[in-house]
Structures are given as structure tokens and as C-alpha cells.
Coordinates of C-alpha atoms in Angstrom, one line a residue:
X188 CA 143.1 -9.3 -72.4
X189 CA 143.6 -8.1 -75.9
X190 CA 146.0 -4.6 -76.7
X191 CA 142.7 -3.4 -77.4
X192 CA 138.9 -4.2 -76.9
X193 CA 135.2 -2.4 -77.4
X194 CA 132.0 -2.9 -75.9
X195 CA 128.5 -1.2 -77.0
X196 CA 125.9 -0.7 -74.3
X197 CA 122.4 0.6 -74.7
X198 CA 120.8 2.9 -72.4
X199 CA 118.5 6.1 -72.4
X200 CA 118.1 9.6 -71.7
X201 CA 115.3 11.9 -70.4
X202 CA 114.3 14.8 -72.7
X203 CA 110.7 14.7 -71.7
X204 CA 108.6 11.7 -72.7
X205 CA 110.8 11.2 -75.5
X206 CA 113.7 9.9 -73.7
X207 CA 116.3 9.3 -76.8
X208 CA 118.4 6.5 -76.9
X209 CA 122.4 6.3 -76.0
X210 CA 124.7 4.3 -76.7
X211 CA 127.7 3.8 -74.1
X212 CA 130.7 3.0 -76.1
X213 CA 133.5 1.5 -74.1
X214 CA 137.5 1.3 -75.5
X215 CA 140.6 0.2 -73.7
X216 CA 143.8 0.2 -75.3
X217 CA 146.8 0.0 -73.6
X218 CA 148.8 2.7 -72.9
X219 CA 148.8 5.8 -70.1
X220 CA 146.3 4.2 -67.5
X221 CA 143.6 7.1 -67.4
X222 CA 139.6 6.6 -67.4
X223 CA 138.1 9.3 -69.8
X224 CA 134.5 9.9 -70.2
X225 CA 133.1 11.8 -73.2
X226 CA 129.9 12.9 -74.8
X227 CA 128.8 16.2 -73.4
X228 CA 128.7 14.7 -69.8
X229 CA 127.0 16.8 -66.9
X230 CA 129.1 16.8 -63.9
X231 CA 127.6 14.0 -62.3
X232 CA 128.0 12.0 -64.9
X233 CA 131.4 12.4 -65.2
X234 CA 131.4 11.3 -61.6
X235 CA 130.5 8.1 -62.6
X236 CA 134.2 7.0 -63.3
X237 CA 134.8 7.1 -59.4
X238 CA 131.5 5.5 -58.5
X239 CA 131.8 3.2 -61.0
X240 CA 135.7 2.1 -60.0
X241 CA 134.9 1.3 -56.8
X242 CA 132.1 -0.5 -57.6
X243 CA 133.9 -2.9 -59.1
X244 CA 136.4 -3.2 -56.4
X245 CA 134.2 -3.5 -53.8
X246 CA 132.3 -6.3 -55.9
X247 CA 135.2 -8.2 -56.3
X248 CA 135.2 -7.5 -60.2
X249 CA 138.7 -6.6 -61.7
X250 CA 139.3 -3.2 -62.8
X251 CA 141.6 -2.6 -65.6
X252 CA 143.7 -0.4 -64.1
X253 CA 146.6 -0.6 -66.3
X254 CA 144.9 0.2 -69.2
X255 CA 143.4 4.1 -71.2
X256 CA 139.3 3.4 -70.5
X257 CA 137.7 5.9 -72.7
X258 CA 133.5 6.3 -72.6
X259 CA 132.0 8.1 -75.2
X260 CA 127.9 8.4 -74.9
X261 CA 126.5 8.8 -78.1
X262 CA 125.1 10.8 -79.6
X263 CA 128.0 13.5 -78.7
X264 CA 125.6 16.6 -79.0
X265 CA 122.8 15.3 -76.4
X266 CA 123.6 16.7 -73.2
X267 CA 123.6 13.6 -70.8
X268 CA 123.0 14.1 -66.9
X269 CA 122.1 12.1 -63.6
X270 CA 123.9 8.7 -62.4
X271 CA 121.5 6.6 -64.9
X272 CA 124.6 5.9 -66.9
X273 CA 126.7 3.7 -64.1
X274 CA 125.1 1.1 -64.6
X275 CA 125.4 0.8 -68.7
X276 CA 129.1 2.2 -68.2
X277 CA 130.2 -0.6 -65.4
X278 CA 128.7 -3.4 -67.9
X279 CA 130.6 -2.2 -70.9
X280 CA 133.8 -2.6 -69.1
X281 CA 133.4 -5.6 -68.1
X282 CA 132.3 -6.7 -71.3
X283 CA 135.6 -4.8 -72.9
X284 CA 137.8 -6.3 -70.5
X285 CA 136.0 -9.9 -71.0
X286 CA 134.2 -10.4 -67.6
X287 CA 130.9 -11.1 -69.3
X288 CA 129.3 -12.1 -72.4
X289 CA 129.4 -8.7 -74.2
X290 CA 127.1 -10.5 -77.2
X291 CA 124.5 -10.7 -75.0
X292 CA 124.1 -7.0 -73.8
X293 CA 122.0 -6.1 -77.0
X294 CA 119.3 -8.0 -75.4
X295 CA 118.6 -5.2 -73.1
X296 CA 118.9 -1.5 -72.7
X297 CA 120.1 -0.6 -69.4
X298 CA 120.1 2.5 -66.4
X299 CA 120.9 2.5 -62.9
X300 CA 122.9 5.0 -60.3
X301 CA 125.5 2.7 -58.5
X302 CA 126.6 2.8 -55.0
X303 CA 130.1 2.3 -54.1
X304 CA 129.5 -1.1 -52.6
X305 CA 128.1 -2.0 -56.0
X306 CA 124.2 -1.3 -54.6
X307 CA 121.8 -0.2 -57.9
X308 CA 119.8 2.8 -56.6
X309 CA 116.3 4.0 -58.2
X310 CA 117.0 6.6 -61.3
X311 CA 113.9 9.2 -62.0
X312 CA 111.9 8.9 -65.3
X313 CA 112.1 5.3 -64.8
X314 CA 107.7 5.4 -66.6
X315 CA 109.0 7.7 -69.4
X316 CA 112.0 5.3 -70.3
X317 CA 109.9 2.7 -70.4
X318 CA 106.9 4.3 -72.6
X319 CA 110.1 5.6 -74.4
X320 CA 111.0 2.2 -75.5
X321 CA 107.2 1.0 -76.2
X322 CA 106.4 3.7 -78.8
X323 CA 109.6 2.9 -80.8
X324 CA 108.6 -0.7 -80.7
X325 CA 112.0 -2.3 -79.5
X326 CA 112.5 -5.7 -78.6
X327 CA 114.8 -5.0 -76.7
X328 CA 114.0 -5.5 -72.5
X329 CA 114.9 -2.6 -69.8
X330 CA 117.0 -3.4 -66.9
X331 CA 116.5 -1.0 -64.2
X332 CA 117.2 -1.2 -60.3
X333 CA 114.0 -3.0 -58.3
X334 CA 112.0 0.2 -57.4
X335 CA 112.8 1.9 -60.7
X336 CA 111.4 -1.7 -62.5
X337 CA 108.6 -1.8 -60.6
X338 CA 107.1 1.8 -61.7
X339 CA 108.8 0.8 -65.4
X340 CA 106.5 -2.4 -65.5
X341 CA 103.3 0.0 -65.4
X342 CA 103.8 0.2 -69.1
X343 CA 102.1 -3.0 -70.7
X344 CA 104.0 -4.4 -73.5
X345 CA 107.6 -4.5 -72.1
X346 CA 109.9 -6.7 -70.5
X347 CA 111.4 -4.9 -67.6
X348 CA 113.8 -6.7 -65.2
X349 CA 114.4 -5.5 -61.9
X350 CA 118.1 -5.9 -60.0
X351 CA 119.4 -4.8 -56.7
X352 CA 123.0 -5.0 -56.7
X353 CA 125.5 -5.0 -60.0
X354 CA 126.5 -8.4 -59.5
X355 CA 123.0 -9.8 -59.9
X356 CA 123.0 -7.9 -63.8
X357 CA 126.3 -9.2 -64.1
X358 CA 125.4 -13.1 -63.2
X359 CA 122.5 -12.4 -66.1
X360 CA 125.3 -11.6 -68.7
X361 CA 128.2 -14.7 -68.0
X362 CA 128.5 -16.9 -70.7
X363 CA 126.1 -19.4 -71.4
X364 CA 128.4 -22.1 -70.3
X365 CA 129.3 -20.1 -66.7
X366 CA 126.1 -19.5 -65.6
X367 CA 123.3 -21.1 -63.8
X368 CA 119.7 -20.7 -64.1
X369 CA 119.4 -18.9 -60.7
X370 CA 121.3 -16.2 -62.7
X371 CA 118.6 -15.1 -64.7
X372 CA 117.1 -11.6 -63.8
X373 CA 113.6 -12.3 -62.8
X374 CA 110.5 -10.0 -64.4
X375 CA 109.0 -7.5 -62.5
X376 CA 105.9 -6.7 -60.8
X377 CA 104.4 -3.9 -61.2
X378 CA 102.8 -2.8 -57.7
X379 CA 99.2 -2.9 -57.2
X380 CA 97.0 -0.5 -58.0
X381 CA 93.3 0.1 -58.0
X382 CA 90.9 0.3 -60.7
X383 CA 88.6 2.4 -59.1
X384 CA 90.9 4.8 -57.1
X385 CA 89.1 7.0 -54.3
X386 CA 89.0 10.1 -55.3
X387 CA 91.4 12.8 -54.2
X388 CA 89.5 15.4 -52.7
X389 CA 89.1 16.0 -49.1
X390 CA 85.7 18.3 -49.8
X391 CA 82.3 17.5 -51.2
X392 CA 80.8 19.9 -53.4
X393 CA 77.7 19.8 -50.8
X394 CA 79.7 21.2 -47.8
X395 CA 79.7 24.4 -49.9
X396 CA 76.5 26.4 -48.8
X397 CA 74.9 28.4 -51.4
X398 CA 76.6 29.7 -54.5
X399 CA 74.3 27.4 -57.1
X400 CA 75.5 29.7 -59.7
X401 CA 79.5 28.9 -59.6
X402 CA 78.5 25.0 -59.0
X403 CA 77.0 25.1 -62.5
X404 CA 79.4 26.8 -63.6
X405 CA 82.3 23.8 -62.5
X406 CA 80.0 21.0 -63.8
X407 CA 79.5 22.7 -67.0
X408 CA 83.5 23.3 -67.1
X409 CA 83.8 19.5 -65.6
X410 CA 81.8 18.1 -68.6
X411 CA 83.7 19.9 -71.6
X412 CA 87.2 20.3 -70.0
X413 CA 87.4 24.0 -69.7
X414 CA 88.9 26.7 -67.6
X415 CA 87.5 28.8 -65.3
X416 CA 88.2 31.6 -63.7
X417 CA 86.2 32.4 -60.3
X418 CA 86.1 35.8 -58.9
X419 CA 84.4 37.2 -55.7
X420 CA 85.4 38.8 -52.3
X421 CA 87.8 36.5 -49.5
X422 CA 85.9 33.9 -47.9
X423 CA 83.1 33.6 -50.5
X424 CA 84.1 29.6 -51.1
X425 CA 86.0 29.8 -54.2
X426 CA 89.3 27.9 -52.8
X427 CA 87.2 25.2 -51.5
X428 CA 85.2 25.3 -54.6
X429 CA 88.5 24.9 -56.4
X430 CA 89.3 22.0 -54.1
X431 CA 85.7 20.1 -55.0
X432 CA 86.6 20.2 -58.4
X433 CA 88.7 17.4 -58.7
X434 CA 86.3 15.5 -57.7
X435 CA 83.6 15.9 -60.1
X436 CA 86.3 14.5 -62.8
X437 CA 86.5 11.0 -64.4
X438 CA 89.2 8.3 -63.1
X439 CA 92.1 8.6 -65.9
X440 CA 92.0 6.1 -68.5
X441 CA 95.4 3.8 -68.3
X442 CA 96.8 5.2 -71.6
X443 CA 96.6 8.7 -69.4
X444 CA 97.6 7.7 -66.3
X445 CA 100.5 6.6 -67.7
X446 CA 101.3 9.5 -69.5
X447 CA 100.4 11.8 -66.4
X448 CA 102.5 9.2 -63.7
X449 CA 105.7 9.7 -66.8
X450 CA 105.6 13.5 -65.6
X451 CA 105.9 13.0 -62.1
X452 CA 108.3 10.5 -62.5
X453 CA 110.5 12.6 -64.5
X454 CA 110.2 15.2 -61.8
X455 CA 112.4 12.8 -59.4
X456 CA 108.9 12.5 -57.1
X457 CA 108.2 9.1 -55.8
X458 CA 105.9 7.0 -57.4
X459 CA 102.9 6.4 -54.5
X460 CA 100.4 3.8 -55.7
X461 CA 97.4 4.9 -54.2
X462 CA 97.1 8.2 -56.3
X463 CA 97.2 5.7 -59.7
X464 CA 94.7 6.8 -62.3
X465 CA 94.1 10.0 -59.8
X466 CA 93.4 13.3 -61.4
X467 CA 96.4 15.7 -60.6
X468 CA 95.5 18.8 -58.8
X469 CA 98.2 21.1 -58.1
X470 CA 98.1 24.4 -56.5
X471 CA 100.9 26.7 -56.8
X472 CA 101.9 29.6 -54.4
X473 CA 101.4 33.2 -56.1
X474 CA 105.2 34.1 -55.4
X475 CA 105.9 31.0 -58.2
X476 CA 108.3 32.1 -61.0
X477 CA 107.5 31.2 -64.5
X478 CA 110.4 28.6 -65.1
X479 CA 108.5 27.0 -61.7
X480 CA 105.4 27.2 -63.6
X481 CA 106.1 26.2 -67.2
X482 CA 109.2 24.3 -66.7
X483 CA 112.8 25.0 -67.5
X484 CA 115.9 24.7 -65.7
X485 CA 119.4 23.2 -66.8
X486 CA 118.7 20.6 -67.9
X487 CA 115.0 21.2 -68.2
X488 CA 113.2 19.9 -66.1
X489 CA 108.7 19.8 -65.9
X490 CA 106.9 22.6 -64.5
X491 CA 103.6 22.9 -62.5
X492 CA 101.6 23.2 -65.7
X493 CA 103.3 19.6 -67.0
X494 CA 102.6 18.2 -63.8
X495 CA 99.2 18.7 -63.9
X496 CA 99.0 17.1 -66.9
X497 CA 95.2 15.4 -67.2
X498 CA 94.4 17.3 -64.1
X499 CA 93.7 20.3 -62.8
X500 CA 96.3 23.5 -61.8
X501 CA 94.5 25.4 -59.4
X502 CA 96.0 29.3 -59.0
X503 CA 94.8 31.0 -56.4
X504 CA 95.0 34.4 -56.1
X505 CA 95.4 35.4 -60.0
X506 CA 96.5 38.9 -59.9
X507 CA 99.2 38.3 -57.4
X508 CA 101.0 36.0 -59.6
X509 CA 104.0 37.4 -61.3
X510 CA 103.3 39.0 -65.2
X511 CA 105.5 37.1 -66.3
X512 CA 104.5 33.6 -65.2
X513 CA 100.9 34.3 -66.2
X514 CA 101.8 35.4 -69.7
X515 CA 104.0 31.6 -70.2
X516 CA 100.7 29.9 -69.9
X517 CA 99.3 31.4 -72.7
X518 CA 100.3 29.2 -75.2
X519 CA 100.2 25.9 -73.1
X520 CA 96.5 27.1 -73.0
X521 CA 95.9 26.5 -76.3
X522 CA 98.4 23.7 -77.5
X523 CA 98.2 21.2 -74.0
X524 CA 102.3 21.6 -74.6
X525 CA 105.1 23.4 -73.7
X526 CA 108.7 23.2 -75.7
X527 CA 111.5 24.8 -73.2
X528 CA 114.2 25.9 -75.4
X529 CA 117.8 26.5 -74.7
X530 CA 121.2 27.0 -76.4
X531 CA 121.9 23.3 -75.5
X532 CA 118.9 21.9 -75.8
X533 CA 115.1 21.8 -76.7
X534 CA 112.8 19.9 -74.0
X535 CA 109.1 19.2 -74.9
X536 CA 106.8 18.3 -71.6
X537 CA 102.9 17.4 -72.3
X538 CA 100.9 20.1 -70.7
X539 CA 96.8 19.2 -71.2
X540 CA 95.3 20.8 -67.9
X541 CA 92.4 22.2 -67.2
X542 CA 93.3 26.1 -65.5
X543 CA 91.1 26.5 -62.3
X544 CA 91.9 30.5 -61.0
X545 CA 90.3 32.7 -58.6
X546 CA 90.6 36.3 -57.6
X547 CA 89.5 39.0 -55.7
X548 CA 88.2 41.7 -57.8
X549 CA 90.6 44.7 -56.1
X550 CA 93.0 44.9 -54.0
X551 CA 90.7 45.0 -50.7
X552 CA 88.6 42.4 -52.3
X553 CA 85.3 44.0 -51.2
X554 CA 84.4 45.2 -54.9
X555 CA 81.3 45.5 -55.8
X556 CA 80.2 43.7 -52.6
X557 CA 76.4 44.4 -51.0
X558 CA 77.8 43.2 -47.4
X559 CA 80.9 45.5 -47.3
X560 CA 81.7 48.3 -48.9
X561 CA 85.0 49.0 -51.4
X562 CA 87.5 50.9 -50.0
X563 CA 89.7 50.9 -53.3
X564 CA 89.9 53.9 -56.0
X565 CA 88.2 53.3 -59.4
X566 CA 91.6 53.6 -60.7
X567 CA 93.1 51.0 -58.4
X568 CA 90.6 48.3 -59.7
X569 CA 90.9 48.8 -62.8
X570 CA 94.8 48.3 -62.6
X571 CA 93.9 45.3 -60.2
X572 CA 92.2 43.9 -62.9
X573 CA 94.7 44.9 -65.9
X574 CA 97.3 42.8 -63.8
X575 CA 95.4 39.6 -65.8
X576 CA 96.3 40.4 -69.8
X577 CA 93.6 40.8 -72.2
X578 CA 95.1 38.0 -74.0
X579 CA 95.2 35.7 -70.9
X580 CA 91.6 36.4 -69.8
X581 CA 90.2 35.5 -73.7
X582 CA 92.1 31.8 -73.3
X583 CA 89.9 31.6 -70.2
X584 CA 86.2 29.7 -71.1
X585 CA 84.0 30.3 -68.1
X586 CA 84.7 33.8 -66.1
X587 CA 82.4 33.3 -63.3
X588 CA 81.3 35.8 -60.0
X589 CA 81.1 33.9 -56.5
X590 CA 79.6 36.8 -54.4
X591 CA 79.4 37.4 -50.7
X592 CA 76.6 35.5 -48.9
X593 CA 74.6 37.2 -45.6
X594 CA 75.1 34.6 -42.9
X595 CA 71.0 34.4 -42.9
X596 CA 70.9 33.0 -46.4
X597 CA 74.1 31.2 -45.8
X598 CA 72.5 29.5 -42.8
X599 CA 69.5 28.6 -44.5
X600 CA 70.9 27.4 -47.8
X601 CA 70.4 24.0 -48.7
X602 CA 73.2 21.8 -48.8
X603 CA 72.7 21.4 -52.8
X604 CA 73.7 17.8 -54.7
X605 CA 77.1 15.6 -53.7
X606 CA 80.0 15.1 -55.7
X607 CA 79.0 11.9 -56.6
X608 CA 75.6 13.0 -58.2
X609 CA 77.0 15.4 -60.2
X610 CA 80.5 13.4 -61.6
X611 CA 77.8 11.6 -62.4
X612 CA 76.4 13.9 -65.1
X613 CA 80.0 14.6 -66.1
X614 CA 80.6 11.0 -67.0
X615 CA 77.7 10.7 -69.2
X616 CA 78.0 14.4 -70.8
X617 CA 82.0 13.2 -71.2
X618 CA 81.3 9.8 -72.8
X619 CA 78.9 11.6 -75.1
X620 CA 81.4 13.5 -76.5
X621 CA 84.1 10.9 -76.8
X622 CA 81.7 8.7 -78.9
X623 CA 80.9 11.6 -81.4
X624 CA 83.9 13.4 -81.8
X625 CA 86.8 11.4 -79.8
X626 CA 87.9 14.2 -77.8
X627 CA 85.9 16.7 -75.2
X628 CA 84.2 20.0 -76.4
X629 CA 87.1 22.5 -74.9
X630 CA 89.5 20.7 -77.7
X631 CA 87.3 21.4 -80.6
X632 CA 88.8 23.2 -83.6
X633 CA 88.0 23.7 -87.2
X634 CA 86.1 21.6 -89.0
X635 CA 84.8 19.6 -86.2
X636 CA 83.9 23.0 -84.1
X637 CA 81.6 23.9 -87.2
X638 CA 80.4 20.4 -87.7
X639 CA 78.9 19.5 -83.7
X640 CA 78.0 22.7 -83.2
X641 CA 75.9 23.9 -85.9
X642 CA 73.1 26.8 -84.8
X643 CA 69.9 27.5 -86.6
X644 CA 69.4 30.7 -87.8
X645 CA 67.8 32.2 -84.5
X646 CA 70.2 30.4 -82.4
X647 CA 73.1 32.2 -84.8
X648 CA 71.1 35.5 -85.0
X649 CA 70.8 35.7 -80.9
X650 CA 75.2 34.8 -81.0
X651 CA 75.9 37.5 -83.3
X652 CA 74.2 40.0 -81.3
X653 CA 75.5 39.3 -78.3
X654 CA 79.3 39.0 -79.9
X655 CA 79.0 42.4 -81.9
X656 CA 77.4 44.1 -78.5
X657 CA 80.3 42.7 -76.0
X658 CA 82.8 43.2 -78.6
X659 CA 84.5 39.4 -78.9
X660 CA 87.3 38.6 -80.4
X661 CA 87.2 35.0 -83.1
X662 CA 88.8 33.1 -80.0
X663 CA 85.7 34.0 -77.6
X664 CA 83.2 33.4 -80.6
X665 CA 84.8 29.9 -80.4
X666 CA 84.9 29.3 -76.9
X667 CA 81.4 30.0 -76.4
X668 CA 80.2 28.0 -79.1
X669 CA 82.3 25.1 -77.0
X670 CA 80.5 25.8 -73.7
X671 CA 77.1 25.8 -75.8
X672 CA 77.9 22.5 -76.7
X673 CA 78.9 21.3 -73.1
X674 CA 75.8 22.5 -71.7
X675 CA 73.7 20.8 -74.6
X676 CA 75.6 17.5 -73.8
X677 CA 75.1 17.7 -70.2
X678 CA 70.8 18.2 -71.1
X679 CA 71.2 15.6 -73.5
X680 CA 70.1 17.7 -76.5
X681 CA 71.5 17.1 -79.9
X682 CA 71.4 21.0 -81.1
X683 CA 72.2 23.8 -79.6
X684 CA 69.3 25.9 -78.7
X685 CA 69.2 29.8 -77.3
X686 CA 68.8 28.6 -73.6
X687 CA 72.2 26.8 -74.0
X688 CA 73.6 29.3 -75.6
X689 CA 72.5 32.4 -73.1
X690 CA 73.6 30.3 -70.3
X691 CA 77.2 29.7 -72.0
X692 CA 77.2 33.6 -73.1
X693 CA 76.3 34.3 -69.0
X694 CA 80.0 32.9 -68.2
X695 CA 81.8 35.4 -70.3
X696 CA 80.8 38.3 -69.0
X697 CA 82.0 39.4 -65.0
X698 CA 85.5 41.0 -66.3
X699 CA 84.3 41.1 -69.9
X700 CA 83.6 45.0 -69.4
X701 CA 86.9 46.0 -66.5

């Protein structure tokens, strides 16, 4: 072995979808025998150098234990955490010290946690490491340990090679002349998923009895991706109207699925194949803080909103949610995006939900109620109410009332449409949109909100009244010109006509006057 010898080796981090590259520089020299690892290491990557020595030993490799070892992962202000780096650090000592072909390692960008008996163990993010690599259009190939290269090879496009024990990497990189053709790291297989997943939901929108008026109200915010906020006295159906929803929702497209299964994965959650291309719904406790809700964390890791990402965040019981919390979705609202920043570092997560909320409207829920009377203050509501921000509330499309039911109507209420028959309408009503405008009516802005939906002048007459008279802010204006359009769509008109218009105008009104 040389006084002195260097080996580069490529590997990743996770800072959301981005997932910058490393590079994992390796120097021995002799002198001192020490093993230092630089680069603004977290502590368990600085526990690599023990996981990583006695891998070696216990894979009959040779450790060069009489010589300095010094790692540096570049670049030297990214913070670098978790055991991905093992892998990439084992390879470029043996490529320093001459054990393998160190040419050959810019074939490949590399990331596994090692065991001490040299076993390669599944790293999180594997989906967003790979997309990671796709969008910058490297030719490089991604070796990753078997279960983490089997959610990697997902991603179309890429060569990702799957390995379950440092010597079988290691048998891929001896020189040409050493090794065999049973040494090559085979491709691998992505696991099999469904086309046409079964949807999620456990509840057809027909089990709930009665309450026509909110089931409009969830196809119409189905059909044009917006938010809804349902509010009504306990046991009225909104939590199992909330869990219908998902099912009225189009299967993910692959480009989304992808994107949405990246999130998870970067959340250190299993990947489970049967929930492919599956809507996510998630449903938060009230007691959630806002870094459990938005995301944060050292290092920064996705929140509820991120993972919900294409899907659906369901928050039952509004009010009881902590100010805080509720006020950090305000922006994600509008942007589908939330950027955690810290002194360290800045994290970006991808954040395009659609908010699903109910609430009782005080705090013994029986407000306004013909079956029970309110036991609560005038006062007390209103401070109820106030607990939601004005703010909040005007990001929120369709503000819909699910009253109280006598059991004689309830009895006798017909069981109404299935799930099926109205995704149905949602499909069509979605497709519509994507072939005029390439996105859905909730993400309308600017030029495009004035161009698709254009009034006549009785249409805009009847809309300025009804703005000046409930007082609206520019962002209302514009959402209910959105849910005009989405009920058009889902009646197949072209315009925008008063009926469409009083209906969407109807959905902005139960806390509009609190």
C-alpha cells in the first residue's frame, strides 16, 4: 500500500425530495493510526467508523489499521445524518487501501446502513433518492440494500441494484481480471403493484342516511380539489362522511404516486404495496403540535400535511386543535408546500392536500340544533368559533352545515347514490378540467381564473351583490368563482350560469356571519 492513497465515493442525502448529492472522500496516510470522519456528521453518522470497522473484520476484508483514515462528506456545510453513508464509506476504503477497483465506483452512487457482520440493512428515502437521481439525469446507477432497491426501482428510468451483504457490492467492484460473472449485482424488481388499486375506504357514501346537502357538497369539493369544512352537532355523520371521501377520489396517476410514496418513504414508514397509487388519508389527533403537523424536527423531517400529499388530511374536531398548528397551515393552503427553516438548514416537503375539517359549532355542540337545545352562552360560541382565525376560515372553499336528523327521518331516508356512482362524476368533471386547463379548478389563479371562468353580465351582477352584501374578501371572490366552475364541470356546462353560481355562494355562508 502506497504512504498515501484517495478514493471518491458517490452517495446522497435526504433534504426532502431533493436529496443533494455527497461525495465520500476517503485519505490514508501513514502516520498516528486514527479513523476521523468529517463534514458536519450527525452522531450516527459518526458511528459509522465502529460499524464500519467491524464490518470489514467480520467479512474477512483487511482494515488498515496502521494507517490515519480521514472521511470527509462533501459538501462540508450539509448536515449529513442516518447510517446511509456505511456503505459509501466501507467502499472508499477499500478502494483507498486497493481492495477493489476504485475506477469503477463512478459507475454508481451508493447508500446502505451496515450491520456488524457486514449485513446491508434498508435506509429511508430510498423513492426520493432515486427520483433524486432521475430529475438530474445521471447515468449513474443506485446501489442500495434489497428492500431499499426494490421501492428505488418504482422510479422508471434508473438502474438500481439491489445487494444484501457488503461482500456481494464488493465482488461487483474487483478488477476486471479478479472477478467472475456471478459477481455482477443483479437489477432489481420492483414489487408488484396494481393498476387499479381498491380503494381505501372502509365506508360507502350510501351507508350515510340523509344529509343530501353535505354529500353535494364532498362531490362538488371531490371534482375541483377543494377544502371543506363541515360543521354540525356530535353524531350528525360528519367523521364518517370525512371517511367516504376518499373514496370518491381518482386512483393517483404514476408520476403522483411516486411523488406521494417519496414522502412516506422519507418518513422511515415501510413501503406496503397494496396502498400503491392509493389516495393518502390521514387523520391527526387534536392534541397534534404544529412541528407534528407541518413538519420540522432536527433534522427536518415531513409532517402530516406532507404526508398527505395528493390526498386528503382529515382534522377532526377543528377548534380543539392547538392555535398554533392551525395557523402553520395557512400557507401550505395556498402554495401545496411547506419550506421548514432552521439555523442549519432549509427543508422543502411537497404539501398539495386537500383539508377535510369538521366541528361542532360550541362547545356542547348542540348550537343551533332543533332536536336539543344549546346549553352554551352567546359569548361562549362566539369564542368557540373565533378559535378558527379569520384568515384560516377564508383559505377554506366549501363551509358546509351537517345538522341533526330526527330518528323518524333518519329511518326513512333513502340510502342515496354509492361511491362508485358518484367518483364516477368526479372522474369525468376531473378529466374535464385537466384537458382545458391542465390542472383542477381549486388551483386556478390569474389569468387562467379570469379566462375559464368568465360570467355574463347578470351572472357578474348577481356575484357582486352577494360579495358586497356578505362582505368578502378578493380571496373569497376567487374561491367562489372556483367552486362555480366545479359545479358547471360536474353539469357539463361550458359557462357559468346563476344556478352554479348560487349553489357555490350557498357553501360560504354557515360561519360566514359568527
Amino acid at each position: 500500500m502506497p504512504a498515501m492513497a484517495f478514493a471518491l465515493v458517490h452517495s446522497r442525502a435526504l433534504d426532502g425530495l431533493n436529496a443533494p448529492p455527497v461525495t465520500v472522500e476517503v485519505h490514508l496516510a501513514n502516520g498516528l493510526p486514527s479513523f476521523t470522519l468529517v463534514g458536519l456528521a450527525d452522531t450516527e453518522v459518526k458511528e459509522a467508523r465502529e460499524r464500519v470497522r467491524a464490518a470489514l473484520q467480520n467479512s474477512a476484508l483487511e482494515f488498515p489499521h496502521n494507517k490515519r483514515i480521514t472521511v470527509n462528506l462533501a459538501p462540508a456545510d450539509l448536515p449529513k445524518e442516518s447510517g446511509r453513508f456505511d456503505l459509501p464509506i466501507a467502499l472508499g476504503i477499500l478502494a483507498a487501501s486497493g481492495q477493489i477497483d476504485a475506477d469503477r465506483l463512478g459507475e454508481a452512487e451508493y447508500a446502505g446502513e451496515l450491520s456488524l457482520a457486514g449485513d446491508l440493512r434498508p435506509v429511508r428515502g430510498a423513492i426520493a433518492m432515486a427520483l433524486a437521481l432521475r430529475r438530474v439525469g445521471s447515468v449513474r446507477s443506485l446501489v442500495l440494500p434489497q428492500a431499499s432497491a426494490q421501492e428505488a426501482a418504482l422510479v422508471p428510468g434508473l438502474r438500481v441494484h439491489g445487494a444484501a451483504h457488503l461482500l456481494d457490492v464488493v465482488r461487483s467492484l474487483l478488477p476486471t481480471e479478479v472477478a467472475d460473472d456471478t459477481a455482477v449485482l443483479p437489477l432489481a424488481e420492483a414489487p408488484c403493484v396494481t393498476s387499479a388499486p381498491t380503494r381505501r375506504t372502509a365506508i360507502d357514501l350510501r351507508e350515510v342516511k340523509g344529509q343530501s346537502a353535505a354529500k353535494r357538497a364532498l362531490e362538488v369539493a371531490a371534482a375541483g380539489g377543494h377544502s371543506v369544512l363541515m360543521s354540525g352537532p356530535p353524531g350528525t355523520g360528519k367523521s364518517m362522511l370525512a371517511r367516504c371521501f376518499a373514496g370518491l377520489l381518482p386512483s393517483l396517476s404514476e408520476a403522483q404516486a411516486l411523488e406521494s410514496a417519496a414522502v412516506i418513504s422519507l418518513s422511515g414508514r415501510p413501503f406496503d404495496a397494496t396502498q400503491w397509487a392509493q389516495r393518502p388519508y390521514r387523520s391527526p389527533h387534536h392534541t397534534a403540535s404544529s412541528v407534528a403537523l407541518v413538519g420540522g424536527g432536527s433534522p427536518p423531517r415531513p409532517g402530516e400535511i406532507s404526508l398527505a400529499h395528493e390526498g386528503v388530511l382529515f382534522l377532526d374536531e377543528l377548534p380543539e386543535f392547538p392555535r398554533t398548528a392551525l395557523e402553520a397551515l395557512r400557507e401550505p393552503l395556498e402554495t401545496g408546500r411547506i419550506v421548514i427553516s432552521r439555523a442549519a438548514r432549509q427543508a422543502e416537503f411537497p404539501a398539495r392536500f386537500q383539508l377535510l375539517a369538521a366541528m361542532n359549532p360550541c362547545p356542547c355542540g348542540h348550537h343551533g340544533s332543533t332536536l336539543k337545545p344549546c346549553c352554551c352562552s352567546p359569548d361562549t360560541v362566539s369564542r368557540y368559533q373565533a378559535r378558527i382565525s379569520g384568515p384560516l376560515l377564508d383559505r377554506i372553499d366549501l363551509q358546509v352545515e351537517v345538522p341533526a336528523m330526527p330518528v323518524e327521518a333518519l329511518m326513512q331516508a333513502p340510502d342515496g347514490e354509492p361511491s362508485a356512482t358518484v367518483a364516477t362524476r368526479v372522474a369525468i368533471a376531473q378529466r374535464l378540467q385537466q384537458e382545458r386547463q391542465g390542472c383542477l379548478n381549486a388551483a386556478l389563479s390569474g389569468d387562467a381564473l379570469e379566462d375559464h371562468c368568465a360570467l355574463d353580465e347578470a351572472t357578474s351582477r348577481f356575484l357582486a351583490t352577494a360579495a358586497s352584501r356578505l362582505a368578502w374578501s378578493a380571496r373569497s371572490h376567487h374561491r367562489v368563482l372556483r367552486m362555480a366552475r366545479t359545479v358547471a364541470d360536474l353539469a357539463a356546462s361550458t359557462s357559468i350560469h346563476c344556478a352554479h353560481l348560487a349553489e357555490a355562494i350557498q357553501y360560504r355562508r354557515v360561519l360566514a356571519a359568527r
